[in-house]
Amino acid sequence: MSSRSQVIADTLTRAVIDHRLVPGCKLGERELAEIFDVSRIVIRQALIRLADDGLAQIERNRGAFVAKPSMQEAMEIYDALTLVEQGVAAQLSDRLGPAGWAELRQHVERQRQAVAAGNDALADVLGQEFHTVFVRLSRNKVMQEIHAQLVRRTTLLRSLITADFDYCNLLDDHSRLIDLLEKGRLKQAMELIDTHHRTVVRGYIMDRQVFPELTPREALASFLEDKGNGAAKADAPKKTGKTSGDGHASAHRHTQSPKQIRQ
Amino acid sequence: MSSRSQVIADTLTRAVIDHRLVPGCKLGERELAEIFDVSRIVIRQALIRLADDGLAQIERNRGAFVAKPSMQEAMEIYDALTLVEQGVAAQLSDRLGPAGWAELRQHVERQRQAVAAGNDALADVLGQEFHTVFVRLSRNKVMQEIHAQLVRRTTLLRSLITADFDYCNLLDDHSRLIDLLEKGRLKQAMELIDTHHRTVVRGYIMDRQVFPELTPREALASFLEDKGNGAAKADAPKKTGKTSGDGHASAHRHTQSPKQIRQ
DNA sequence: AAACTATTGATTGGTATCCAATCTTGTGGT
DNA sequence: ACCACAAGATTGGATACCAATCAATAGTTT
């Protein structure tokens, strides 16, 4: 249904927020065209979409690269995210019904169980997803899209840094946030959101040089496999690219292997 | 410096927010390609940019049209705008220095003078611009871009409705907002922002059928003239497309002349 | 006459090929 | 070691072409 450039843009987006394509990585038209078996023009359209989303930057006559935000921009993204989530919190504290609170609590509970079961990967995804669910309850699609875009960009940021903190703390934050909001303690709730994000940022140490771990061809190998199967080609990337979680309750650490650097 | 598709996207954006191109208007590739004297591919890239910005919608195998948001979406856009401006207000009330407040007051003063001088067009632009200046003082480029996009979309909405209110009231709102914020009366300030936008929305009567006033060729005639001159071609559209004001303190009324309708 | 169907025409999405401008790189001379 | 210049590669764009699909018309049937 979607145009091919949209599918490819979604696939690339997924690759970026999964840290398979890291900031600074060159996204050559010819190379991508070969990988996706499509003409260069379709690739260019996909890259325009990525650039509009803030995940890539296109330099005239030099090509597209995975975006490499400055520390300043990183701060701004987190500030914007905080602002949005605080605003949504304010709205929800007024308008959210019992069913909504229940859904949030249930989500936290699922994450707690994942932690208890030692399934860190799932816990990670759920922790990220919480914020998305939170905003979804505002029932404002425009706001959802803005938030999703900001979240994607924070996820991109996590490629640039070495996170180092435990996320049990953050899970507690989610639980406490619900409590505060339901009790109408809006001011404290907003304070919590602020410190929550600040905790995340503070856990980050920005490495100025980031080393690509994978070439585009390696990073997108899974897509090539999918393409072999045939059916899953168009569906899978679209869905995961849009709905699946992203966020910042990660404890990953990236091994650094110098290879091809930009700047 | 920018790619041609970007320049064209900016030109089209300006035409849309100036209401020369109204919601539902068909944006045919071939027609635009002739108008701008470029290949269809460049046009398609420009249309992708517009669609990503929420100003156009592309339907597969049917083409691109100027976006025609539903009443629901209109509400969501205004809610999002309110949320963003409230958040910025909260930040500014803490962090803004005397110079900032002075800039805001000066801006209101300029608008007041324009009103006094009977220069309604200028007053309109300044009234719209106030919100942009307000957000700019947050010194957060990411937030600025989000806000600018939302403002563009509200401006698009104004094509869909018949506004009917005087904007002296809104000018007072701006002045009062500054007073409240500087005095730290944050809660009242946020309430004011909310009612400010609600006033705007309430002044609107959504007409379900919108009639294109101009064909793309007519709407973009000024561009064609510029192109004849040669020099002003690349500069003018770029600059105005990005910085010049948009907002909602308008008192325009659109005459309706049935012509080519969609749906 | 009204409703359904088929053909035609126009438009879009996409490919392949070509070209100019620009960037990068590597080589050679000093 | 350093600078200049030429060669190669890459991007931005034009053009021509094709298949798929939508819209609208004309024709057929009831």
Coordinates of C-alpha atoms (C1' of nucleotides) in Angstrom, one line a residue:
Chain A
M1 CA 0.0 0.0 0.0
S2 CA 2.7 2.4 1.0
S3 CA 5.1 3.7 -1.6
R4 CA 8.4 1.9 -1.8
S5 CA 10.4 4.9 -0.6
Q6 CA 8.2 4.9 2.5
V7 CA 8.9 1.2 3.2
I8 CA 12.6 1.8 2.7
A9 CA 12.5 4.8 4.9
D10 CA 10.9 2.8 7.6
T11 CA 13.4 0.0 7.2
L12 CA 16.3 2.5 7.5
T13 CA 14.6 4.2 10.5
R14 CA 14.4 0.8 12.2
A15 CA 18.1 0.2 11.4
V16 CA 19.0 3.5 12.9
I17 CA 17.0 3.2 16.1
D18 CA 18.3 -0.3 16.5
H19 CA 21.8 1.1 16.4
R20 CA 22.7 -1.0 13.4
L21 CA 23.4 2.2 11.6
V22 CA 25.2 4.6 13.8
P23 CA 25.6 8.4 13.6
G24 CA 28.0 9.6 10.9
C25 CA 27.5 6.4 8.8
K26 CA 27.4 7.2 5.2
L27 CA 24.2 6.3 3.3
G28 CA 25.3 6.1 -0.2
E29 CA 22.6 6.1 -2.9
R30 CA 24.2 3.6 -5.1
E31 CA 25.0 1.2 -2.3
L32 CA 21.5 1.4 -0.8
A33 CA 20.0 1.1 -4.3
E34 CA 21.8 -2.2 -4.7
I35 CA 20.8 -3.5 -1.3
F36 CA 17.2 -2.8 -1.8
D37 CA 17.3 -3.6 -5.5
V38 CA 15.7 -0.3 -6.4
S39 CA 16.6 2.7 -8.4
R40 CA 18.6 5.5 -6.9
I41 CA 15.7 7.9 -7.0
V42 CA 13.6 5.8 -4.7
I43 CA 16.5 5.8 -2.3
R44 CA 16.8 9.5 -2.5
Q45 CA 13.1 9.9 -1.6
A46 CA 13.6 7.6 1.4
L47 CA 16.6 9.6 2.5
I48 CA 14.6 12.9 2.2
R49 CA 12.0 11.3 4.6
L50 CA 14.8 10.3 7.0
A51 CA 16.2 13.8 6.9
D52 CA 12.8 15.4 7.5
D53 CA 12.5 13.2 10.5
G54 CA 15.9 14.4 11.9
L55 CA 17.5 10.9 11.6
A56 CA 19.7 11.7 8.6
Q57 CA 21.3 14.8 7.3
I58 CA 21.9 15.5 3.6
E59 CA 24.8 17.6 2.5
R60 CA 24.7 18.9 -1.0
N61 CA 26.9 17.0 -3.4
R62 CA 28.2 14.9 -0.5
G63 CA 25.3 12.7 0.2
A64 CA 23.3 11.5 3.2
F65 CA 24.7 10.4 6.6
V66 CA 23.0 9.1 9.7
A67 CA 22.5 12.2 11.8
K68 CA 25.1 13.0 14.4
P69 CA 23.5 15.5 16.8
S70 CA 25.6 17.8 18.8
M71 CA 25.5 17.8 22.6
Q72 CA 23.5 21.0 22.4
E73 CA 21.0 19.4 20.1
A74 CA 20.8 16.3 22.3
M75 CA 19.9 18.6 25.2
E76 CA 17.3 20.3 23.2
I77 CA 15.7 17.0 22.1
Y78 CA 15.5 15.9 25.7
D79 CA 14.1 19.2 26.8
A80 CA 11.5 19.0 24.1
L81 CA 10.6 15.4 25.1
T82 CA 10.3 16.5 28.7
L83 CA 8.1 19.4 27.7
V84 CA 5.8 17.2 25.7
E85 CA 5.5 14.5 28.3
Q86 CA 4.9 17.0 31.0
G87 CA 2.1 18.5 28.9
V88 CA 0.5 15.2 28.3
A89 CA 0.8 14.4 32.0
A90 CA -1.1 17.6 32.8
Q91 CA -3.8 16.6 30.4
L92 CA -4.1 13.1 31.6
S93 CA -4.3 14.0 35.2
D94 CA -7.5 15.8 34.4
R95 CA -9.0 13.7 31.8
L96 CA -7.9 10.1 32.1
G97 CA -10.5 7.6 33.3
P98 CA -10.0 4.4 35.4
A99 CA -9.4 2.3 32.4
G100 CA -6.5 4.4 31.3
W101 CA -4.8 4.2 34.7
A102 CA -5.3 0.5 34.7
E103 CA -3.7 0.2 31.3
L104 CA -0.7 2.1 32.5
R105 CA -0.4 0.0 35.7
Q106 CA -0.7 -3.1 33.8
H107 CA 2.1 -2.1 31.5
V108 CA 4.4 -1.4 34.4
E109 CA 3.4 -4.7 35.9
R110 CA 4.4 -6.5 32.7
Q111 CA 7.7 -4.8 32.7
R112 CA 8.2 -5.8 36.4
Q113 CA 7.5 -9.4 35.5
A114 CA 10.0 -9.2 32.7
V115 CA 12.7 -7.9 35.0
A116 CA 11.8 -10.6 37.6
A117 CA 12.1 -13.2 34.9
G118 CA 15.5 -11.9 33.9
N119 CA 14.3 -11.1 30.4
D120 CA 16.3 -7.9 30.1
A121 CA 15.6 -7.4 26.4
L122 CA 11.8 -7.5 26.9
A123 CA 12.1 -5.2 30.0
D124 CA 14.1 -2.8 27.9
V125 CA 11.5 -2.6 25.2
L126 CA 8.6 -2.3 27.6
G127 CA 10.4 0.4 29.5
Q128 CA 10.8 2.3 26.3
E129 CA 7.2 1.6 25.3
F130 CA 5.8 3.0 28.5
H131 CA 6.3 6.5 27.3
T132 CA 4.6 5.8 24.0
V133 CA 1.6 4.2 25.7
F134 CA 1.5 7.2 28.0
V135 CA 1.2 9.7 25.2
R136 CA -1.2 7.5 23.3
L137 CA -3.7 7.8 26.1
S138 CA -3.9 11.5 25.3
R139 CA -5.8 10.4 22.2
N140 CA -4.1 13.1 20.2
K141 CA -2.6 11.6 17.0
V142 CA -0.7 14.8 16.2
M143 CA 0.9 14.8 19.6
Q144 CA 1.7 11.1 19.3
E145 CA 3.5 11.6 16.1
I146 CA 5.6 14.5 17.5
H147 CA 6.4 12.4 20.5
A148 CA 7.3 9.4 18.5
Q149 CA 9.6 11.5 16.4
L150 CA 11.3 12.9 19.5
V151 CA 11.7 9.4 20.9
R152 CA 13.2 8.2 17.7
R153 CA 15.8 11.0 18.0
T154 CA 16.6 10.2 21.6
T155 CA 17.1 6.6 20.5
L156 CA 19.5 7.8 17.9
L157 CA 21.3 9.7 20.6
R158 CA 21.9 6.5 22.5
S159 CA 24.1 5.4 19.7
L160 CA 26.3 8.3 20.5
I161 CA 26.8 7.7 24.2
T162 CA 27.6 5.0 26.6
A163 CA 24.7 4.5 29.0
D164 CA 25.6 3.3 32.4
F165 CA 22.8 2.9 34.9
D166 CA 20.3 0.4 36.1
Y167 CA 16.8 0.8 35.0
C168 CA 15.0 -0.6 38.0
N169 CA 15.2 2.9 39.2
L170 CA 13.4 4.0 36.0
L171 CA 10.7 1.4 36.4
D172 CA 10.0 2.8 39.8
D173 CA 9.7 6.2 38.2
H174 CA 7.0 5.0 35.9
S175 CA 5.1 3.5 38.8
R176 CA 5.4 6.6 40.9
L177 CA 4.4 8.8 38.0
I178 CA 1.1 7.0 37.7
D179 CA 0.5 7.3 41.5
L180 CA 1.2 11.0 41.5
L181 CA -0.9 11.7 38.5
E182 CA -3.9 9.8 39.7
K183 CA -3.7 11.5 43.0
G184 CA -3.7 14.8 41.2
R185 CA -0.2 15.8 42.4
L186 CA 0.6 17.3 39.1
K187 CA 3.5 19.5 40.1
Q188 CA 5.4 16.6 41.6
A189 CA 4.6 14.4 38.6
M190 CA 6.0 17.0 36.3
E191 CA 9.1 17.3 38.5
L192 CA 9.5 13.5 38.3
I193 CA 9.3 13.5 34.5
D194 CA 12.0 16.2 34.5
T195 CA 14.3 14.3 36.8
H196 CA 13.6 11.1 35.0
H197 CA 14.9 12.4 31.8
R198 CA 17.7 14.3 33.5
T199 CA 18.8 11.0 35.1
V200 CA 19.0 9.5 31.7
V201 CA 21.0 12.3 30.2
R202 CA 23.3 12.4 33.2
G203 CA 23.9 8.7 32.7
Y204 CA 25.3 9.5 29.4
I205 CA 28.8 10.3 28.5
M206 CA 29.0 11.7 25.1
D207 CA 31.8 10.2 23.1
R208 CA 32.7 12.7 20.4
Q209 CA 34.0 10.0 18.0
V210 CA 31.5 7.3 17.1
F211 CA 32.7 4.3 15.2
P212 CA 30.4 2.6 12.8
E213 CA 29.9 -0.9 13.9
L214 CA 28.4 -2.1 10.7
T215 CA 28.4 -1.1 7.1
P216 CA 25.0 -0.4 5.6
R217 CA 25.2 -3.7 3.8
E218 CA 25.8 -5.6 7.0
A219 CA 23.3 -3.6 8.9
L220 CA 20.6 -4.4 6.4
A221 CA 21.4 -8.0 5.9
S222 CA 18.2 -9.0 7.7
F223 CA 16.2 -7.1 5.1
L224 CA 18.0 -9.0 2.4
E225 CA 17.1 -12.3 4.0
D226 CA 13.4 -11.2 4.3
K227 CA 13.4 -10.3 0.7
G228 CA 14.4 -13.8 -0.1
N229 CA 11.4 -15.2 1.6
G230 CA 9.2 -12.9 -0.4
A231 CA 6.0 -12.4 1.6
A232 CA 7.4 -10.7 4.7
K233 CA 9.2 -8.1 2.7
A234 CA 6.6 -5.3 2.7
D235 CA 4.7 -6.0 5.9
A236 CA 7.3 -6.5 8.6
P237 CA 9.4 -3.4 8.2
K238 CA 6.4 -1.1 8.1
K239 CA 4.9 -2.4 11.3
T240 CA 7.9 -2.6 13.4
G241 CA 9.2 0.7 12.2
K242 CA 6.2 2.6 13.5
T243 CA 4.8 0.9 16.5
S244 CA 7.5 -1.0 18.2
G245 CA 9.1 0.6 21.2
D246 CA 11.9 2.9 21.6
G247 CA 13.0 5.0 24.5
H248 CA 15.8 5.2 26.9
A249 CA 15.8 2.7 29.6
S250 CA 18.6 0.9 28.0
A251 CA 21.6 -0.7 29.6
H252 CA 23.4 -1.7 26.4
R253 CA 27.0 -0.9 26.0
H254 CA 28.5 -0.5 22.6
T255 CA 31.8 -2.1 21.8
Q256 CA 33.8 0.3 19.6
S257 CA 35.6 -0.9 16.6
P258 CA 37.2 1.8 14.4
K259 CA 36.4 1.4 10.8
Q260 CA 35.0 4.2 8.6
I261 CA 34.6 7.5 10.2
R262 CA 33.3 10.8 9.0
Q263 CA 34.9 14.2 9.9
Chain B
M1 CA 22.6 25.9 -1.4
S2 CA 19.4 24.0 -0.8
S3 CA 18.3 21.4 -3.2
R4 CA 15.7 22.4 -5.8
S5 CA 13.1 20.2 -4.3
Q6 CA 13.6 22.0 -1.0
V7 CA 13.1 25.4 -2.6
I8 CA 10.0 24.2 -4.4
A9 CA 8.7 22.7 -1.2
D10 CA 9.2 26.0 0.5
T11 CA 7.4 27.9 -2.3
L12 CA 4.5 25.5 -2.1
T13 CA 4.4 25.8 1.6
R14 CA 4.2 29.5 1.4
A15 CA 1.4 29.3 -1.2
V16 CA -0.5 27.0 1.1
I17 CA -0.1 29.1 4.3
D18 CA -1.0 32.2 2.2
H19 CA -4.2 30.4 1.3
R20 CA -3.4 30.7 -2.4
L21 CA -3.6 26.9 -2.5
V22 CA -6.5 25.7 -0.4
P23 CA -7.2 22.3 1.1
G24 CA -8.3 19.6 -1.4
C25 CA -6.6 21.3 -4.3
K26 CA -4.9 18.9 -6.6
L27 CA -1.2 19.2 -6.9
G28 CA -0.5 17.4 -10.2
E29 CA 3.1 16.4 -10.9
R30 CA 3.1 17.3 -14.5
E31 CA 1.4 20.7 -13.9
L32 CA 3.8 21.7 -11.2
A33 CA 6.8 20.4 -13.2
E34 CA 5.8 22.8 -16.0
I35 CA 5.2 25.7 -13.6
F36 CA 8.6 25.3 -12.0
D37 CA 10.3 24.1 -15.2
V38 CA 11.8 21.1 -13.5
S39 CA 11.4 17.4 -14.0
R40 CA 8.5 15.5 -12.3
I41 CA 11.0 13.8 -10.0
V42 CA 12.0 17.0 -8.3
I43 CA 8.3 17.8 -7.9
R44 CA 7.6 14.5 -6.3
Q45 CA 10.4 15.0 -3.8
A46 CA 9.0 18.4 -2.9
L47 CA 5.6 16.9 -2.4
I48 CA 7.1 14.2 -0.1
R49 CA 8.4 17.1 2.0
L50 CA 5.0 18.8 2.1
A51 CA 3.4 15.5 3.1
D52 CA 5.9 14.9 5.8
D53 CA 5.1 18.3 7.1
G54 CA 1.3 17.6 7.2
L55 CA 0.5 20.1 4.6
A56 CA -0.2 17.7 1.7
Q57 CA -1.5 14.2 1.5
I58 CA -0.4 11.8 -1.1
E59 CA -2.8 9.0 -2.2
R60 CA -1.3 6.2 -4.0
N61 CA -1.8 6.3 -7.8
R62 CA -4.1 9.3 -7.3
G63 CA -1.6 12.0 -6.6
A64 CA -1.0 14.8 -4.0
F65 CA -3.6 17.2 -2.6
V66 CA -3.3 20.0 -0.2
A67 CA -4.2 18.5 3.1
K68 CA -7.7 18.8 4.3
P69 CA -7.7 18.0 8.0
S70 CA -10.8 16.8 9.7
M71 CA -12.4 18.7 12.6
Q72 CA -10.9 16.1 14.9
E73 CA -7.5 16.7 13.5
A74 CA -8.0 20.4 13.7
M75 CA -8.7 20.1 17.4
E76 CA -5.7 17.9 17.9
I77 CA -3.4 20.4 16.2
Y78 CA -4.7 23.2 18.4
D79 CA -4.3 21.1 21.5
A80 CA -0.8 20.3 20.6
L81 CA 0.0 23.9 19.9
T82 CA -1.5 24.8 23.3
L83 CA 0.5 22.1 25.0
V84 CA 3.8 23.3 23.4
E85 CA 3.2 27.0 24.1
Q86 CA 2.2 26.2 27.7
G87 CA 5.4 24.2 28.2
V88 CA 7.5 27.0 26.7
A89 CA 5.7 29.5 29.0
A90 CA 6.6 27.4 32.0
Q91 CA 10.3 27.3 30.9
L92 CA 10.4 31.0 30.2
S93 CA 8.8 32.1 33.4
D94 CA 11.8 30.5 35.1
R95 CA 14.6 31.2 32.8
L96 CA 13.9 34.3 30.8
G97 CA 16.0 37.4 31.5
P98 CA 15.0 41.1 31.4
A99 CA 16.2 41.4 27.8
G100 CA 13.8 38.7 26.8
W101 CA 10.8 40.2 28.4
A102 CA 11.7 43.5 26.8
E103 CA 11.8 41.9 23.4
L104 CA 8.4 40.5 23.8
R105 CA 6.9 43.8 25.0
Q106 CA 8.6 45.6 22.2
H107 CA 7.0 43.1 19.8
V108 CA 3.5 43.7 21.2
E109 CA 4.1 47.4 21.1
R110 CA 5.0 47.2 17.4
Q111 CA 1.7 45.4 16.8
R112 CA -0.2 48.0 18.8
Q113 CA 1.3 50.7 16.6
A114 CA 0.3 48.9 13.5
V115 CA -3.2 48.6 14.7
A116 CA -3.3 52.2 15.6
A117 CA -2.0 53.1 12.2
G118 CA -4.7 51.1 10.6
N119 CA -2.2 48.8 9.0
D120 CA -4.2 45.7 9.4
A121 CA -2.0 43.5 7.2
L122 CA 1.1 44.2 9.3
A123 CA -0.8 43.9 12.5
D124 CA -2.0 40.5 11.4
V125 CA 1.5 39.3 10.6
L126 CA 2.9 40.6 13.8
G127 CA 0.1 39.0 15.8
Q128 CA 1.0 35.7 14.2
E129 CA 4.7 36.3 14.7
F130 CA 4.4 36.9 18.4
H131 CA 4.0 33.2 19.1
T132 CA 7.0 32.4 17.0
V133 CA 9.1 34.9 18.8
F134 CA 7.8 33.6 22.1
V135 CA 9.0 30.1 21.3
R136 CA 12.3 31.3 19.9
L137 CA 13.2 32.7 23.3
S138 CA 13.2 29.2 24.7
R139 CA 16.5 28.9 22.7
N140 CA 15.5 25.4 21.7
K141 CA 15.7 24.8 17.9
V142 CA 14.0 21.5 18.1
M143 CA 11.1 23.0 19.9
Q144 CA 11.0 25.9 17.5
E145 CA 10.8 23.5 14.5
I146 CA 8.0 21.6 16.1
H147 CA 6.1 24.7 16.9
A148 CA 6.7 26.2 13.5
Q149 CA 5.2 23.1 11.9
L150 CA 2.2 23.2 14.2
V151 CA 1.7 26.9 13.3
R152 CA 1.9 26.1 9.6
R153 CA -0.8 23.5 10.1
T154 CA -3.1 25.9 12.0
T155 CA -2.6 28.4 9.2
L156 CA -3.6 25.7 6.8
L157 CA -6.7 25.2 8.9
R158 CA -7.7 28.8 8.5
S159 CA -8.3 28.0 4.9
L160 CA -11.0 25.6 5.9
I161 CA -12.9 28.0 8.1
T162 CA -14.4 31.4 8.2
A163 CA -12.8 33.4 11.0
D164 CA -14.9 36.0 12.6
F165 CA -13.6 37.9 15.5
D166 CA -11.6 41.0 16.2
Y167 CA -8.0 40.6 17.2
C168 CA -7.6 43.6 19.5
N169 CA -8.7 41.0 22.1
L170 CA -5.9 38.7 21.1
L171 CA -3.3 41.5 21.2
D172 CA -4.4 42.1 24.8
D173 CA -3.9 38.5 25.5
H174 CA -0.3 38.7 24.4
S175 CA 0.3 41.7 26.6
R176 CA -1.4 40.0 29.6
L177 CA 0.6 36.8 29.0
I178 CA 3.8 38.7 29.3
D179 CA 2.6 40.3 32.6
L180 CA 1.5 37.1 34.1
L181 CA 4.6 35.2 33.2
E182 CA 7.0 37.9 34.4
K183 CA 5.2 38.0 37.7
G184 CA 5.5 34.2 38.0
R185 CA 1.8 33.6 37.8
L186 CA 2.4 30.5 35.7
K187 CA -0.9 28.8 36.3
Q188 CA -2.9 31.9 35.1
A189 CA -0.6 32.3 32.2
M190 CA -1.2 28.7 31.0
E191 CA -4.9 29.2 31.4
L192 CA -4.6 32.3 29.3
I193 CA -2.8 30.4 26.5
D194 CA -5.5 27.8 26.6
T195 CA -8.4 30.2 26.4
H196 CA -6.5 32.2 23.8
H197 CA -6.4 29.2 21.4
R198 CA -9.9 28.2 22.4
T199 CA -11.1 31.6 21.4
V200 CA -9.6 31.2 18.1
V201 CA -11.1 27.8 17.5
R202 CA -14.5 28.9 18.7
G203 CA -14.4 31.7 16.2
Y204 CA -14.2 29.2 13.5
I205 CA -17.0 27.6 11.7
M206 CA -15.9 24.7 9.8
D207 CA -17.2 24.5 6.3
R208 CA -17.1 21.0 5.1
Q209 CA -16.8 22.0 1.4
V210 CA -13.9 24.2 0.5
F211 CA -13.7 25.6 -2.9
P212 CA -10.4 26.2 -4.5
E213 CA -10.0 29.8 -5.2
L214 CA -7.1 29.4 -7.5
T215 CA -5.6 26.8 -9.7
P216 CA -1.9 25.9 -8.9
R217 CA -0.9 27.8 -12.0
E218 CA -2.7 31.0 -10.8
A219 CA -1.6 30.6 -7.3
L220 CA 2.1 30.3 -8.3
A221 CA 2.0 33.1 -10.8
S222 CA 4.2 35.3 -8.6
F223 CA 6.8 32.6 -8.6
L224 CA 6.8 32.6 -12.4
E225 CA 7.3 36.3 -12.4
D226 CA 10.2 36.1 -10.0
K227 CA 11.7 33.5 -12.2
G228 CA 11.7 36.0 -15.1
N229 CA 13.8 38.4 -13.0
G230 CA 16.4 35.8 -12.5
A231 CA 18.1 36.8 -9.3
A232 CA 15.3 36.7 -6.7
K233 CA 14.3 33.2 -7.8
A234 CA 16.2 31.1 -5.2
D235 CA 16.4 33.6 -2.3
A236 CA 13.0 35.1 -1.8
P237 CA 10.9 31.9 -1.5
K238 CA 13.4 30.3 0.8
K239 CA 13.5 33.1 3.3
T240 CA 9.9 33.9 3.5
G241 CA 8.9 30.3 3.6
K242 CA 10.8 29.8 6.8
T243 CA 10.9 32.9 8.9
S244 CA 7.8 35.0 8.0
G245 CA 4.9 34.9 10.3
D246 CA 2.0 32.7 10.5
G247 CA -0.5 32.2 13.2
H248 CA -4.1 32.8 13.8
A249 CA -5.0 36.4 14.6
S250 CA -6.5 36.8 11.2
A251 CA -9.7 38.6 10.3
H252 CA -9.7 37.5 6.6
R253 CA -12.8 36.1 5.1
H254 CA -12.7 34.0 2.1
T255 CA -15.1 34.5 -0.8
Q256 CA -16.2 31.2 -2.1
S257 CA -16.4 30.4 -5.8
P258 CA -17.2 26.8 -6.7
K259 CA -14.8 25.4 -9.3
Q260 CA -13.0 22.1 -8.9
I261 CA -13.8 20.2 -5.9
R262 CA -12.5 16.9 -4.5
Q263 CA -14.7 14.4 -2.8
Chain C
dA1 C1' -34.6 6.0 -19.0
dA2 C1' -31.6 3.9 -15.4
dA3 C1' -28.0 1.0 -14.2
dC4 C1' -24.2 -1.8 -15.2
dT5 C1' -19.9 -2.8 -17.9
dA6 C1' -16.0 -2.1 -20.8
dT7 C1' -12.9 0.7 -23.1
dT8 C1' -10.1 4.6 -23.4
dG9 C1' -7.3 8.2 -21.6
dA10 C1' -4.7 10.4 -18.1
dT11 C1' -1.8 10.2 -14.1
dT12 C1' 1.2 8.1 -11.0
dG13 C1' 5.1 5.1 -9.4
dG14 C1' 9.1 3.5 -11.0
dT15 C1' 13.3 2.1 -14.1
dA16 C1' 17.2 2.9 -17.1
dT17 C1' 20.4 5.9 -19.0
dC18 C1' 22.7 9.9 -19.6
dC19 C1' 25.0 14.4 -18.2
dA20 C1' 27.0 18.3 -15.5
dA21 C1' 28.7 19.8 -11.2
dT22 C1' 31.2 18.9 -7.3
dC23 C1' 33.7 16.3 -4.0
dT24 C1' 37.5 13.0 -2.9
dT25 C1' 41.6 10.9 -3.8
dG26 C1' 45.9 9.9 -5.4
dT27 C1' 49.8 11.3 -7.8
dG28 C1' 53.6 14.0 -9.1
dG29 C1' 56.5 18.0 -8.7
dT30 C1' 58.9 21.1 -5.8
Chain D
dA1 C1' 56.9 17.5 3.8
dC2 C1' 53.7 20.2 1.1
dC3 C1' 51.1 22.0 -2.5
dA4 C1' 48.8 21.6 -7.1
dC5 C1' 46.6 19.2 -10.4
dA6 C1' 44.4 15.4 -12.7
dA7 C1' 41.5 11.2 -12.4
dG8 C1' 37.8 8.9 -10.4
dA9 C1' 33.6 8.6 -7.9
dT10 C1' 29.2 10.5 -6.2
dT11 C1' 25.4 13.4 -6.2
dG12 C1' 21.7 16.2 -8.4
dG13 C1' 19.0 16.3 -12.1
dA14 C1' 16.9 15.5 -17.0
dT15 C1' 14.8 12.7 -20.2
dA16 C1' 12.5 8.9 -22.1
dC17 C1' 10.0 5.0 -21.3
dC18 C1' 6.9 1.5 -19.1
dA19 C1' 3.3 -0.8 -16.1
dA20 C1' -0.4 -0.2 -12.9
dT21 C1' -4.1 2.1 -11.6
dC22 C1' -7.8 5.5 -11.4
dA23 C1' -11.4 8.4 -13.8
dA24 C1' -14.5 9.2 -17.2
dT25 C1' -16.7 8.2 -21.0
dA26 C1' -19.3 5.4 -24.2
dG27 C1' -21.9 1.4 -24.9
dT28 C1' -24.9 -2.2 -23.6
dT29 C1' -28.5 -4.3 -21.1
dT30 C1' -32.7 -4.3 -18.7

